């Protein structure tokens, strides 16, 4: 501060005005300070603060499955630039990520691996399902090999419909997720019919007995009861 | 004209007006039990235990060096495998070898010893239809998990039966192989199915000796979403067309649609109006550019390892093409623009604006390409990484049925747009790009140069469309509302997709849906060359080779 300015009279003005008023170095007059009022302290619940932080800095998992991932890449890339929304640059390892976008059709061979990747992400974690395939199986719903939506495997926070959704739609989905996180809303409870479980724990029916020579008791398996799929 | 091809030495059965099937039948003598006529070629029926003999005769003596596809199917009274043969020198010379096998115990001799590419095709046939191939080097499931029950494209498959899929650790196939005294073991590395370098959900089982690849086995099927079944359940007229967009989803959708359109149109005999052909040609080349840009961007991502300049630039330019295509078709990626007999609608109004936008893109393209050349091909580090790594000799390329930029970078001069002309290509002035480097660098270079050629084609199309008389803009031939091709017609037709020969086999049964719909995917065959490319290379070069093959898993697994 330059020396030729008279310091404001203490009694006339509030502390906030004193800090923000004329004559002071206005480089410090941020909107944040304006919002905080007289003190540089915020009083909030720690949870709320953490939620706000979480929503504003999301680490996405670099995870591509099918056609939707091309539009997902476009969303990350130059024109739509998801980074502007604090949704970061994709991380290659699930251990460094807290949001997973599921961009594409999930088939029987891939579902156990996807579950594994999801399990490897640290808590708290969030899931955006992108495209009709992850909602219901999409155009491939009637396929013999297609899992009818991501929610059959893992819980999903936000569904972005479309085939494929436009990048704008994905950005909207991400923004909505941020809003949810900031509000501390937890992910919906979902029915997960397909779990990874040990082969020995399955009900002993015809199929299990048939496969008993091929699969060890303690091997992890996923059992698909297509009959019960929506 | 520039697209003429040097003529090849005459082989058995080659005449000036097509193949003389009688001469070929004579060559095979008593092996030919019966002759069928398919729409694209004749089919010779042979005994299931004479496959190798017949195919090697045809390969060595009649010059059929390209086994494009193997189609397997089940009839009410028999199983059947069809080997679609053609020649790299002239793909219009085609022959189908039909191998029936008994219903109760379907098996026939494998062709994998004659054509390397038959290896994977037969594994797929075994997996989905359930035919056993005797003397096959490695007959196991390829698309579905090992523990799958039943063969989904066979007639008695019950889709609602439960299935169990394992998540097991992969074993090192070379565990016992002690490479040398002081360096006793090898290390097994799983690459994928979730890995940034595999461009989707591919799993590469790699065994390393030190830092070099000692054994490599691509494990596919993580995106097998039953495309063939879906197409068999759809009606010809409208319900099938959306699916091709989802095979090669790099943005090359219209070319895929064209593959289906071409096969179905030839099957029922629809003539497409010329104006629609020009639009198709233009939009297909726009798609090719999108596809190649994606290949370029992701390859740079693989080699430079970050989402940096080249990747972003490639996506910037893709966006421009995508926006042109969106103006034309209404969608950014899944265009669904072609219809049997033409295209869905005419160019967007005002037409001048559309032409201007397209021209602007074409005008900017040379500068952009120059920039890419500065950043990529002119970059010394890039050259050191890519020149002379991942060698694929022309012989290996042909043996594995490689097509498209992968084959052309190995000097195999094969491009269906010129060699088996369709659309408007034979009226336009452009060149087929080939390189002789056979390495990763050439494959990238071929794609970049193909973008230039595509731009030339688009430019000529735009000129044509601009001058097209207004009262002659016919976008759609007269096609009946419901198509019911005559029963038991069979056809195999291919177009030059962004990745290579994209072929469709259709068999009709008199209804409005195909009885068998088989997709010959270029990526599927191209991926088979990976072991040739990567054997003995350093592991980062393996990743570069994989990137240079430019596979799209949606098309590999279908
Ligand atoms: S929703 Fe559509 S675009 Fe997305 S993965 Fe499924 S088929 Fe592809």
PDB file of N, CA, C and O in Angstrom, chain B residues 242-273:
ATOM      1  N   UNK B 242     -29.596 -48.816 -39.479  1.00  0.00           N
ATOM      2  CA  UNK B 242     -28.919 -48.153 -38.353  1.00  0.00           C
ATOM      3  C   UNK B 242     -27.741 -48.937 -37.786  1.00  0.00           C
ATOM      4  O   UNK B 242     -26.846 -48.347 -37.204  1.00  0.00           O
ATOM      5  N   UNK B 243     -27.722 -50.242 -37.955  1.00  0.00           N
ATOM      6  CA  UNK B 243     -26.664 -51.015 -37.305  1.00  0.00           C
ATOM      7  C   UNK B 243     -25.285 -50.798 -37.899  1.00  0.00           C
ATOM      8  O   UNK B 243     -24.316 -50.676 -37.149  1.00  0.00           O
ATOM      9  N   UNK B 244     -25.152 -50.746 -39.236  1.00  0.00           N
ATOM     10  CA  UNK B 244     -23.799 -50.563 -39.792  1.00  0.00           C
ATOM     11  C   UNK B 244     -23.058 -49.376 -39.190  1.00  0.00           C
ATOM     12  O   UNK B 244     -21.843 -49.441 -39.001  1.00  0.00           O
ATOM     13  N   UNK B 245     -23.766 -48.306 -38.869  1.00  0.00           N
ATOM     14  CA  UNK B 245     -23.094 -47.149 -38.267  1.00  0.00           C
ATOM     15  C   UNK B 245     -22.306 -47.533 -37.037  1.00  0.00           C
ATOM     16  O   UNK B 245     -21.345 -46.882 -36.664  1.00  0.00           O
ATOM     17  N   UNK B 246     -22.743 -48.596 -36.392  1.00  0.00           N
ATOM     18  CA  UNK B 246     -22.142 -48.955 -35.115  1.00  0.00           C
ATOM     19  C   UNK B 246     -21.061 -50.019 -35.249  1.00  0.00           C
ATOM     20  O   UNK B 246     -20.576 -50.523 -34.253  1.00  0.00           O
ATOM     21  N   UNK B 247     -20.709 -50.390 -36.495  1.00  0.00           N
ATOM     22  CA  UNK B 247     -19.586 -51.315 -36.640  1.00  0.00           C
ATOM     23  C   UNK B 247     -18.278 -50.559 -36.517  1.00  0.00           C
ATOM     24  O   UNK B 247     -17.560 -50.711 -35.547  1.00  0.00           O
ATOM     25  N   UNK B 248     -18.012 -49.765 -37.551  1.00  0.00           N
ATOM     26  CA  UNK B 248     -16.821 -48.925 -37.474  1.00  0.00           C
ATOM     27  C   UNK B 248     -17.292 -47.558 -37.030  1.00  0.00           C
ATOM     28  O   UNK B 248     -17.707 -46.745 -37.827  1.00  0.00           O
ATOM     29  N   UNK B 249     -17.228 -47.330 -35.734  1.00  0.00           N
ATOM     30  CA  UNK B 249     -17.834 -46.109 -35.208  1.00  0.00           C
ATOM     31  C   UNK B 249     -16.850 -44.953 -35.139  1.00  0.00           C
ATOM     32  O   UNK B 249     -17.052 -44.003 -34.424  1.00  0.00           O
ATOM     33  N   UNK B 250     -15.750 -45.055 -35.870  1.00  0.00           N
ATOM     34  CA  UNK B 250     -14.772 -43.970 -35.824  1.00  0.00           C
ATOM     35  C   UNK B 250     -15.303 -42.728 -36.516  1.00  0.00           C
ATOM     36  O   UNK B 250     -14.616 -41.720 -36.582  1.00  0.00           O
ATOM     37  N   UNK B 251     -16.489 -42.798 -37.056  1.00  0.00           N
ATOM     38  CA  UNK B 251     -17.024 -41.676 -37.815  1.00  0.00           C
ATOM     39  C   UNK B 251     -17.230 -42.088 -39.253  1.00  0.00           C
ATOM     40  O   UNK B 251     -17.695 -41.316 -40.072  1.00  0.00           O
ATOM     41  N   UNK B 252     -16.875 -43.335 -39.553  1.00  0.00           N
ATOM     42  CA  UNK B 252     -16.953 -43.812 -40.927  1.00  0.00           C
ATOM     43  C   UNK B 252     -18.291 -44.460 -41.229  1.00  0.00           C
ATOM     44  O   UNK B 252     -18.394 -45.298 -42.119  1.00  0.00           O
ATOM     45  N   UNK B 253     -19.318 -44.082 -40.486  1.00  0.00           N
ATOM     46  CA  UNK B 253     -20.604 -44.762 -40.578  1.00  0.00           C
ATOM     47  C   UNK B 253     -21.177 -44.912 -41.975  1.00  0.00           C
ATOM     48  O   UNK B 253     -21.695 -45.962 -42.331  1.00  0.00           O
ATOM     49  N   UNK B 254     -21.083 -43.868 -42.775  1.00  0.00           N
ATOM     50  CA  UNK B 254     -21.755 -43.926 -44.078  1.00  0.00           C
ATOM     51  C   UNK B 254     -21.123 -44.991 -44.970  1.00  0.00           C
ATOM     52  O   UNK B 254     -21.808 -45.639 -45.755  1.00  0.00           O
ATOM     53  N   UNK B 255     -19.812 -45.191 -44.822  1.00  0.00           N
ATOM     54  CA  UNK B 255     -19.183 -46.234 -45.638  1.00  0.00           C
ATOM     55  C   UNK B 255     -19.735 -47.599 -45.230  1.00  0.00           C
ATOM     56  O   UNK B 255     -19.978 -48.457 -46.070  1.00  0.00           O
ATOM     57  N   UNK B 256     -19.932 -47.785 -43.950  1.00  0.00           N
ATOM     58  CA  UNK B 256     -20.494 -49.059 -43.499  1.00  0.00           C
ATOM     59  C   UNK B 256     -21.905 -49.245 -44.036  1.00  0.00           C
ATOM     60  O   UNK B 256     -22.282 -50.331 -44.464  1.00  0.00           O
ATOM     61  N   UNK B 257     -22.675 -48.158 -43.975  1.00  0.00           N
ATOM     62  CA  UNK B 257     -24.035 -48.249 -44.502  1.00  0.00           C
ATOM     63  C   UNK B 257     -23.990 -48.631 -45.966  1.00  0.00           C
ATOM     64  O   UNK B 257     -24.807 -49.415 -46.450  1.00  0.00           O
ATOM     65  N   UNK B 258     -23.007 -48.089 -46.645  1.00  0.00           N
ATOM     66  CA  UNK B 258     -22.882 -48.360 -48.066  1.00  0.00           C
ATOM     67  C   UNK B 258     -22.600 -49.853 -48.300  1.00  0.00           C
ATOM     68  O   UNK B 258     -23.084 -50.445 -49.258  1.00  0.00           O
ATOM     69  N   UNK B 259     -21.822 -50.440 -47.405  1.00  0.00           N
ATOM     70  CA  UNK B 259     -21.529 -51.862 -47.561  1.00  0.00           C
ATOM     71  C   UNK B 259     -22.827 -52.657 -47.546  1.00  0.00           C
ATOM     72  O   UNK B 259     -23.062 -53.515 -48.399  1.00  0.00           O
ATOM     73  N   UNK B 260     -23.686 -52.348 -46.582  1.00  0.00           N
ATOM     74  CA  UNK B 260     -24.963 -53.057 -46.539  1.00  0.00           C
ATOM     75  C   UNK B 260     -25.809 -52.695 -47.746  1.00  0.00           C
ATOM     76  O   UNK B 260     -26.391 -53.566 -48.404  1.00  0.00           O
ATOM     77  N   UNK B 261     -25.855 -51.398 -48.053  1.00  0.00           N
ATOM     78  CA  UNK B 261     -26.698 -50.956 -49.163  1.00  0.00           C
ATOM     79  C   UNK B 261     -26.265 -51.646 -50.451  1.00  0.00           C
ATOM     80  O   UNK B 261     -27.089 -52.144 -51.212  1.00  0.00           O
ATOM     81  N   UNK B 262     -24.955 -51.743 -50.658  1.00  0.00           N
ATOM     82  CA  UNK B 262     -24.479 -52.327 -51.901  1.00  0.00           C
ATOM     83  C   UNK B 262     -24.875 -53.793 -51.988  1.00  0.00           C
ATOM     84  O   UNK B 262     -25.391 -54.247 -53.017  1.00  0.00           O
ATOM     85  N   UNK B 263     -24.679 -54.508 -50.908  1.00  0.00           N
ATOM     86  CA  UNK B 263     -25.018 -55.928 -50.932  1.00  0.00           C
ATOM     87  C   UNK B 263     -26.516 -56.121 -51.157  1.00  0.00           C
ATOM     88  O   UNK B 263     -26.940 -56.916 -52.001  1.00  0.00           O
ATOM     89  N   UNK B 264     -27.324 -55.374 -50.416  1.00  0.00           N
ATOM     90  CA  UNK B 264     -28.771 -55.572 -50.520  1.00  0.00           C
ATOM     91  C   UNK B 264     -29.297 -55.105 -51.869  1.00  0.00           C
ATOM     92  O   UNK B 264     -30.175 -55.742 -52.457  1.00  0.00           O
ATOM     93  N   UNK B 265     -28.752 -53.998 -52.378  1.00  0.00           N
ATOM     94  CA  UNK B 265     -29.217 -53.515 -53.676  1.00  0.00           C
ATOM     95  C   UNK B 265     -28.886 -54.505 -54.775  1.00  0.00           C
ATOM     96  O   UNK B 265     -29.701 -54.746 -55.670  1.00  0.00           O
ATOM     97  N   UNK B 266     -27.680 -55.079 -54.699  1.00  0.00           N
ATOM     98  CA  UNK B 266     -27.336 -56.062 -55.723  1.00  0.00           C
ATOM     99  C   UNK B 266     -28.152 -57.333 -55.558  1.00  0.00           C
ATOM    100  O   UNK B 266     -28.432 -58.028 -56.527  1.00  0.00           O
ATOM    101  N   UNK B 267     -28.521 -57.622 -54.342  1.00  0.00           N
ATOM    102  CA  UNK B 267     -29.300 -58.837 -54.092  1.00  0.00           C
ATOM    103  C   UNK B 267     -30.683 -58.735 -54.725  1.00  0.00           C
ATOM    104  O   UNK B 267     -31.171 -59.667 -55.345  1.00  0.00           O
ATOM    105  N   UNK B 268     -31.330 -57.578 -54.553  1.00  0.00           N
ATOM    106  CA  UNK B 268     -32.669 -57.440 -55.115  1.00  0.00           C
ATOM    107  C   UNK B 268     -32.678 -56.711 -56.448  1.00  0.00           C
ATOM    108  O   UNK B 268     -33.728 -56.591 -57.061  1.00  0.00           O
ATOM    109  N   UNK B 269     -31.533 -56.229 -56.889  1.00  0.00           N
ATOM    110  CA  UNK B 269     -31.467 -55.576 -58.194  1.00  0.00           C
ATOM    111  C   UNK B 269     -32.061 -54.186 -58.220  1.00  0.00           C
ATOM    112  O   UNK B 269     -32.987 -53.905 -58.968  1.00  0.00           O
ATOM    113  N   UNK B 270     -31.552 -53.327 -57.354  1.00  0.00           N
ATOM    114  CA  UNK B 270     -32.006 -51.933 -57.345  1.00  0.00           C
ATOM    115  C   UNK B 270     -30.925 -51.086 -57.993  1.00  0.00           C
ATOM    116  O   UNK B 270     -29.748 -51.240 -57.669  1.00  0.00           O
ATOM    117  N   UNK B 271     -31.317 -50.194 -58.886  1.00  0.00           N
ATOM    118  CA  UNK B 271     -30.350 -49.265 -59.464  1.00  0.00           C
ATOM    119  C   UNK B 271     -30.445 -47.938 -58.754  1.00  0.00           C
ATOM    120  O   UNK B 271     -31.531 -47.376 -58.620  1.00  0.00           O
ATOM    121  N   UNK B 272     -29.309 -47.451 -58.309  1.00  0.00           N
ATOM    122  CA  UNK B 272     -29.311 -46.204 -57.562  1.00  0.00           C
ATOM    123  C   UNK B 272     -29.130 -45.053 -58.545  1.00  0.00           C
ATOM    124  O   UNK B 272     -28.258 -45.104 -59.406  1.00  0.00           O
ATOM    125  N   UNK B 273     -29.953 -44.002 -58.427  1.00  0.00           N
ATOM    126  CA  UNK B 273     -29.799 -42.852 -59.321  1.00  0.00           C
ATOM    127  C   UNK B 273     -28.410 -42.231 -59.183  1.00  0.00           C
ATOM    128  O   UNK B 273     -27.818 -42.247 -58.111  1.00  0.00           O
TER     129      UNK B 273
END
